[in-house]
Every structure is written in structure tokens, then in C-alpha cells.
Amino acid sequence: TCHTACLVLPVFQGKNKFSVHATGELCSLVSQLLKRGDIAGKIGESLLLPHVSHLAAERLLLVGVGNDACLTRPQYIAMLSHITEHLRKTKVKDTVLLLDEITVQERDNIWCAEIAAQVISNSLYHFDALKKEKHKRSLTKLVWQQREKKQQKNIEQALATGKAIAS
């Protein structure tokens, strides 16, 4: 159970490959959505589900990541931009990214987490220093869920670095 405003889950193209994070009822739901054609898992595709009864998350954002091959850097950044658009529209306060199984050509998970924090922070930036009414930033917490716990400290540092670069 993951208590968050928005849970981001990758969807792979093809019927036999599911995210390792999609287990039980969540795997069944993704399978049904694939069969119905609501999402195909193509790169750049996304589907926001406002409420999934068996999840502790308020929203589930499914993002297509293509087949089992590696993403290029531009594809990865474009995918992050699609995620950010949904986060901006829904004005969520926190999100959990389950993107640790996505591979990017010639890059590791630490780079992926840093770029995720940087792209999302940059995309949600709103200049209001010279305005009377200040824009309150909606997203205050970004979590990268990492299966390999030994890398979690490095991932947290990468998120902090990405956020600092964006600032």
C-alpha cells in the first residue's frame, strides 16, 4: 500500500510484460486496460485513473514505456514531460514514481532519478517574483521507489541534486 496523491506506474507494450510493481489486483487492472485498448504501452502514451478502489493512492497514472528495449534520453525526457502535465493539471501535493525498472541507453537509475527531479521541477516552475499574487507550488514531495534498497541513499541524493539544479 502506497499512500500518495498520485502513483506513477510504467506500462510496457505487449501482453506478457508487466511492471514488477503491478501485482495482484493492480496487475489484473493493467491487463484489462491493455485488452480493452485503453492503453497500449506505447512510448508517450498515458492514462490517468482518478480512483482505483484497491489502491491507497488517490490517482493512478499509467505511462507507456514501449517494449522491453531501452529508451533513448529524448524518449525518457518526453515521458517525464507527459507525467508532469498530469501532475500540473491535477495539482497533486505528492507523487511516487515507480520507474526504477525503466532503462535508458548508457545511463543508470541514479541519472534517471536526477533527471526526473530536474525535469519535473523545471516543468512545474512558475515565475511570480514580480507579481502581487504568488503562485503556490502544488507538488511538494517527489518519491522515487527503488526496489534495490542499497541504492536508495544514492537515489535520494540524485533527487536532491536534480531539484537543486532545477532551482
PDB file of C-alpha atoms in Angstrom, residues 5-163:
ATOM      1  CA  ALA A   5      -1.841  11.634  -4.257  1.00  0.00           C
ATOM      2  CA  CYS A   6      -0.551  10.090  -7.498  1.00  0.00           C
ATOM      3  CA  LEU A   7       1.142   6.776  -8.138  1.00  0.00           C
ATOM      4  CA  VAL A   8       3.010   6.619 -11.471  1.00  0.00           C
ATOM      5  CA  LEU A   9       3.317   3.124 -12.964  1.00  0.00           C
ATOM      6  CA  PRO A  10       5.022   2.165 -16.250  1.00  0.00           C
ATOM      7  CA  VAL A  11       3.092   0.076 -18.765  1.00  0.00           C
ATOM      8  CA  PHE A  12       5.083  -1.988 -21.216  1.00  0.00           C
ATOM      9  CA  GLN A  13       3.934  -2.574 -24.763  1.00  0.00           C
ATOM     10  CA  GLY A  14       2.828  -6.148 -25.296  1.00  0.00           C
ATOM     11  CA  LYS A  15       0.589  -8.503 -23.404  1.00  0.00           C
ATOM     12  CA  ASN A  16       3.187 -10.527 -21.495  1.00  0.00           C
ATOM     13  CA  LYS A  17       5.341  -7.864 -19.813  1.00  0.00           C
ATOM     14  CA  PHE A  18       4.067  -6.106 -16.699  1.00  0.00           C
ATOM     15  CA  SER A  19       5.771  -3.816 -14.239  1.00  0.00           C
ATOM     16  CA  VAL A  20       7.245  -5.642 -11.254  1.00  0.00           C
ATOM     17  CA  HIS A  21       5.293  -3.170  -9.109  1.00  0.00           C
ATOM     18  CA  ALA A  22       1.979  -4.291 -10.639  1.00  0.00           C
ATOM     19  CA  THR A  23       0.971  -7.273  -8.556  1.00  0.00           C
ATOM     20  CA  GLY A  24      -2.364  -8.842  -7.689  1.00  0.00           C
ATOM     21  CA  GLU A  25      -5.353  -6.641  -8.448  1.00  0.00           C
ATOM     22  CA  LEU A  26      -3.184  -3.906  -9.957  1.00  0.00           C
ATOM     23  CA  CYS A  27      -1.734  -6.369 -12.471  1.00  0.00           C
ATOM     24  CA  SER A  28      -5.264  -7.532 -13.280  1.00  0.00           C
ATOM     25  CA  LEU A  29      -6.400  -3.926 -13.815  1.00  0.00           C
ATOM     26  CA  VAL A  30      -3.487  -3.125 -16.156  1.00  0.00           C
ATOM     27  CA  SER A  31      -4.154  -6.343 -18.063  1.00  0.00           C
ATOM     28  CA  GLN A  32      -7.832  -5.394 -18.515  1.00  0.00           C
ATOM     29  CA  LEU A  33      -6.916  -1.892 -19.701  1.00  0.00           C
ATOM     30  CA  LEU A  34      -4.471  -3.352 -22.227  1.00  0.00           C
ATOM     31  CA  LYS A  35      -7.078  -5.825 -23.526  1.00  0.00           C
ATOM     32  CA  ARG A  36      -9.715  -3.100 -23.894  1.00  0.00           C
ATOM     33  CA  GLY A  37      -7.269  -0.836 -25.713  1.00  0.00           C
ATOM     34  CA  ASP A  38      -7.447   1.969 -23.144  1.00  0.00           C
ATOM     35  CA  ILE A  39      -3.660   1.982 -23.135  1.00  0.00           C
ATOM     36  CA  ALA A  40      -1.221   0.067 -25.318  1.00  0.00           C
ATOM     37  CA  GLY A  41       2.065   0.862 -23.573  1.00  0.00           C
ATOM     38  CA  LYS A  42       3.453   2.877 -26.464  1.00  0.00           C
ATOM     39  CA  ILE A  43       6.065   5.475 -25.611  1.00  0.00           C
ATOM     40  CA  GLY A  44       4.403   8.821 -24.973  1.00  0.00           C
ATOM     41  CA  GLU A  45       1.044   7.331 -24.066  1.00  0.00           C
ATOM     42  CA  SER A  46      -0.549   7.914 -20.662  1.00  0.00           C
ATOM     43  CA  LEU A  47      -3.787   7.226 -18.839  1.00  0.00           C
ATOM     44  CA  LEU A  48      -4.861   8.843 -15.571  1.00  0.00           C
ATOM     45  CA  LEU A  49      -7.277   6.899 -13.394  1.00  0.00           C
ATOM     46  CA  PRO A  50      -8.764   9.227 -10.760  1.00  0.00           C
ATOM     47  CA  HIS A  51      -9.632   6.482  -8.293  1.00  0.00           C
ATOM     48  CA  VAL A  52      -8.747   2.810  -8.126  1.00  0.00           C
ATOM     49  CA  SER A  53     -10.652   1.090  -5.330  1.00  0.00           C
ATOM     50  CA  HIS A  54      -7.934  -1.299  -4.131  1.00  0.00           C
ATOM     51  CA  LEU A  55      -5.116   1.279  -4.108  1.00  0.00           C
ATOM     52  CA  ALA A  56      -4.203   3.605  -1.257  1.00  0.00           C
ATOM     53  CA  ALA A  57      -3.171   6.198  -3.869  1.00  0.00           C
ATOM     54  CA  GLU A  58      -5.749   8.819  -4.816  1.00  0.00           C
ATOM     55  CA  ARG A  59      -4.810   8.565  -8.507  1.00  0.00           C
ATOM     56  CA  LEU A  60      -3.013   6.082 -10.713  1.00  0.00           C
ATOM     57  CA  LEU A  61      -1.084   7.408 -13.692  1.00  0.00           C
ATOM     58  CA  LEU A  62      -0.132   4.768 -16.229  1.00  0.00           C
ATOM     59  CA  VAL A  63       2.644   5.761 -18.641  1.00  0.00           C
ATOM     60  CA  GLY A  64       3.612   3.846 -21.745  1.00  0.00           C
ATOM     61  CA  VAL A  65       7.281   2.944 -21.934  1.00  0.00           C
ATOM     62  CA  GLY A  66       7.369   0.864 -25.108  1.00  0.00           C
ATOM     63  CA  ASN A  67       8.636  -2.687 -25.322  1.00  0.00           C
ATOM     64  CA  ASP A  68      11.385  -4.181 -23.197  1.00  0.00           C
ATOM     65  CA  ALA A  69      14.129  -2.229 -25.009  1.00  0.00           C
ATOM     66  CA  CYS A  70      15.959   0.750 -23.571  1.00  0.00           C
ATOM     67  CA  LEU A  71      14.583   4.237 -24.002  1.00  0.00           C
ATOM     68  CA  THR A  72      16.691   6.932 -25.567  1.00  0.00           C
ATOM     69  CA  ARG A  73      17.371  10.033 -23.491  1.00  0.00           C
ATOM     70  CA  PRO A  74      14.890  12.161 -25.511  1.00  0.00           C
ATOM     71  CA  GLN A  75      12.194   9.471 -25.117  1.00  0.00           C
ATOM     72  CA  TYR A  76      12.767   9.358 -21.361  1.00  0.00           C
ATOM     73  CA  ILE A  77      12.594  13.144 -21.028  1.00  0.00           C
ATOM     74  CA  ALA A  78       9.436  13.245 -23.175  1.00  0.00           C
ATOM     75  CA  MET A  79       7.871  10.601 -20.911  1.00  0.00           C
ATOM     76  CA  LEU A  80       8.713  12.735 -17.866  1.00  0.00           C
ATOM     77  CA  SER A  81       7.086  15.720 -19.556  1.00  0.00           C
ATOM     78  CA  HIS A  82       3.872  13.714 -20.032  1.00  0.00           C
ATOM     79  CA  ILE A  83       3.939  12.791 -16.349  1.00  0.00           C
ATOM     80  CA  THR A  84       4.453  16.430 -15.396  1.00  0.00           C
ATOM     81  CA  GLU A  85       1.479  17.557 -17.478  1.00  0.00           C
ATOM     82  CA  HIS A  86      -0.793  15.255 -15.481  1.00  0.00           C
ATOM     83  CA  LEU A  87       0.760  16.360 -12.185  1.00  0.00           C
ATOM     84  CA  ARG A  88       0.243  20.008 -13.109  1.00  0.00           C
ATOM     85  CA  LYS A  89      -3.394  19.505 -14.183  1.00  0.00           C
ATOM     86  CA  THR A  90      -4.374  17.555 -11.081  1.00  0.00           C
ATOM     87  CA  LYS A  91      -2.373  19.806  -8.702  1.00  0.00           C
ATOM     88  CA  VAL A  92      -1.217  16.866  -6.590  1.00  0.00           C
ATOM     89  CA  LYS A  93       0.857  17.557  -3.500  1.00  0.00           C
ATOM     90  CA  ASP A  94       2.953  14.399  -3.665  1.00  0.00           C
ATOM     91  CA  THR A  95       3.718  11.626  -6.103  1.00  0.00           C
ATOM     92  CA  VAL A  96       5.502   8.289  -6.101  1.00  0.00           C
ATOM     93  CA  LEU A  97       7.361   7.271  -9.249  1.00  0.00           C
ATOM     94  CA  LEU A  98       7.668   3.524  -9.841  1.00  0.00           C
ATOM     95  CA  LEU A  99      10.101   3.996 -12.710  1.00  0.00           C
ATOM     96  CA  ASP A 100      13.119   2.092 -11.400  1.00  0.00           C
ATOM     97  CA  GLU A 101      12.761  -0.720 -13.964  1.00  0.00           C
ATOM     98  CA  ILE A 102      12.957   1.622 -16.942  1.00  0.00           C
ATOM     99  CA  THR A 103      16.345   1.620 -18.609  1.00  0.00           C
ATOM    100  CA  VAL A 104      17.803   4.499 -20.572  1.00  0.00           C
ATOM    101  CA  GLN A 105      20.619   3.975 -23.052  1.00  0.00           C
ATOM    102  CA  GLU A 106      24.035   4.473 -21.450  1.00  0.00           C
ATOM    103  CA  ARG A 107      22.525   5.735 -18.160  1.00  0.00           C
ATOM    104  CA  ASP A 108      21.839   4.244 -14.739  1.00  0.00           C
ATOM    105  CA  ASN A 109      18.940   4.630 -12.282  1.00  0.00           C
ATOM    106  CA  ILE A 110      20.728   7.392 -10.402  1.00  0.00           C
ATOM    107  CA  TRP A 111      20.868   9.500 -13.570  1.00  0.00           C
ATOM    108  CA  CYS A 112      17.204   8.665 -14.283  1.00  0.00           C
ATOM    109  CA  ALA A 113      16.129   9.819 -10.806  1.00  0.00           C
ATOM    110  CA  GLU A 114      18.168  13.028 -11.027  1.00  0.00           C
ATOM    111  CA  ILE A 115      16.754  13.903 -14.454  1.00  0.00           C
ATOM    112  CA  ALA A 116      13.230  13.066 -13.254  1.00  0.00           C
ATOM    113  CA  ALA A 117      13.555  15.526 -10.362  1.00  0.00           C
ATOM    114  CA  GLN A 118      15.096  18.139 -12.638  1.00  0.00           C
ATOM    115  CA  VAL A 119      12.519  17.853 -15.452  1.00  0.00           C
ATOM    116  CA  ILE A 120       9.533  17.727 -13.104  1.00  0.00           C
ATOM    117  CA  SER A 121      10.787  20.650 -11.004  1.00  0.00           C
ATOM    118  CA  ASN A 122      11.563  22.718 -14.106  1.00  0.00           C
ATOM    119  CA  SER A 123       8.190  21.977 -15.667  1.00  0.00           C
ATOM    120  CA  LEU A 124       6.268  22.931 -12.533  1.00  0.00           C
ATOM    121  CA  TYR A 125       8.212  26.174 -12.046  1.00  0.00           C
ATOM    122  CA  HIS A 126       6.133  29.332 -12.180  1.00  0.00           C
ATOM    123  CA  PHE A 127       7.803  32.761 -12.196  1.00  0.00           C
ATOM    124  CA  ASP A 128       5.938  35.132  -9.919  1.00  0.00           C
ATOM    125  CA  ALA A 129       8.682  37.158  -8.203  1.00  0.00           C
ATOM    126  CA  LEU A 130       7.364  40.379  -9.716  1.00  0.00           C
ATOM    127  CA  LYS A 131       3.675  39.609  -9.240  1.00  0.00           C
ATOM    128  CA  LYS A 132       1.493  40.609  -6.320  1.00  0.00           C
ATOM    129  CA  GLU A 133      -0.228  37.249  -6.129  1.00  0.00           C
ATOM    130  CA  LYS A 134       2.271  34.485  -5.541  1.00  0.00           C
ATOM    131  CA  HIS A 135       1.689  31.116  -7.180  1.00  0.00           C
ATOM    132  CA  LYS A 136       1.700  28.317  -4.637  1.00  0.00           C
ATOM    133  CA  ARG A 137       3.561  25.274  -5.861  1.00  0.00           C
ATOM    134  CA  SER A 138       1.327  22.227  -5.733  1.00  0.00           C
ATOM    135  CA  LEU A 139       3.887  19.369  -5.816  1.00  0.00           C
ATOM    136  CA  THR A 140       5.868  19.375  -2.597  1.00  0.00           C
ATOM    137  CA  LYS A 141       7.086  15.769  -2.405  1.00  0.00           C
ATOM    138  CA  LEU A 142       8.555  13.525  -5.092  1.00  0.00           C
ATOM    139  CA  VAL A 143       9.433   9.929  -4.205  1.00  0.00           C
ATOM    140  CA  TRP A 144      11.344   7.514  -6.411  1.00  0.00           C
ATOM    141  CA  GLN A 145      10.507   3.959  -5.345  1.00  0.00           C
ATOM    142  CA  GLN A 146      13.605   1.811  -5.707  1.00  0.00           C
ATOM    143  CA  ARG A 147      13.447  -1.997  -5.498  1.00  0.00           C
ATOM    144  CA  GLU A 148      17.144  -2.263  -4.638  1.00  0.00           C
ATOM    145  CA  LYS A 149      17.249  -0.732  -1.154  1.00  0.00           C
ATOM    146  CA  LYS A 150      21.053  -0.500  -1.191  1.00  0.00           C
ATOM    147  CA  GLN A 151      20.786   2.254  -3.829  1.00  0.00           C
ATOM    148  CA  GLN A 152      18.080   4.237  -2.001  1.00  0.00           C
ATOM    149  CA  LYS A 153      20.519   6.700  -0.411  1.00  0.00           C
ATOM    150  CA  ASN A 154      22.127   7.417  -3.807  1.00  0.00           C
ATOM    151  CA  ILE A 155      18.670   7.844  -5.349  1.00  0.00           C
ATOM    152  CA  GLU A 156      17.647  10.320  -2.639  1.00  0.00           C
ATOM    153  CA  GLN A 157      20.846  12.289  -3.270  1.00  0.00           C
ATOM    154  CA  ALA A 158      20.149  12.240  -7.017  1.00  0.00           C
ATOM    155  CA  LEU A 159      16.636  13.593  -6.416  1.00  0.00           C
ATOM    156  CA  ALA A 160      18.036  16.379  -4.244  1.00  0.00           C
ATOM    157  CA  THR A 161      20.665  17.186  -6.894  1.00  0.00           C
ATOM    158  CA  GLY A 162      18.071  17.277  -9.674  1.00  0.00           C
ATOM    159  CA  LYS A 163      15.836  19.557  -7.636  1.00  0.00           C
TER     160      LYS A 163
END
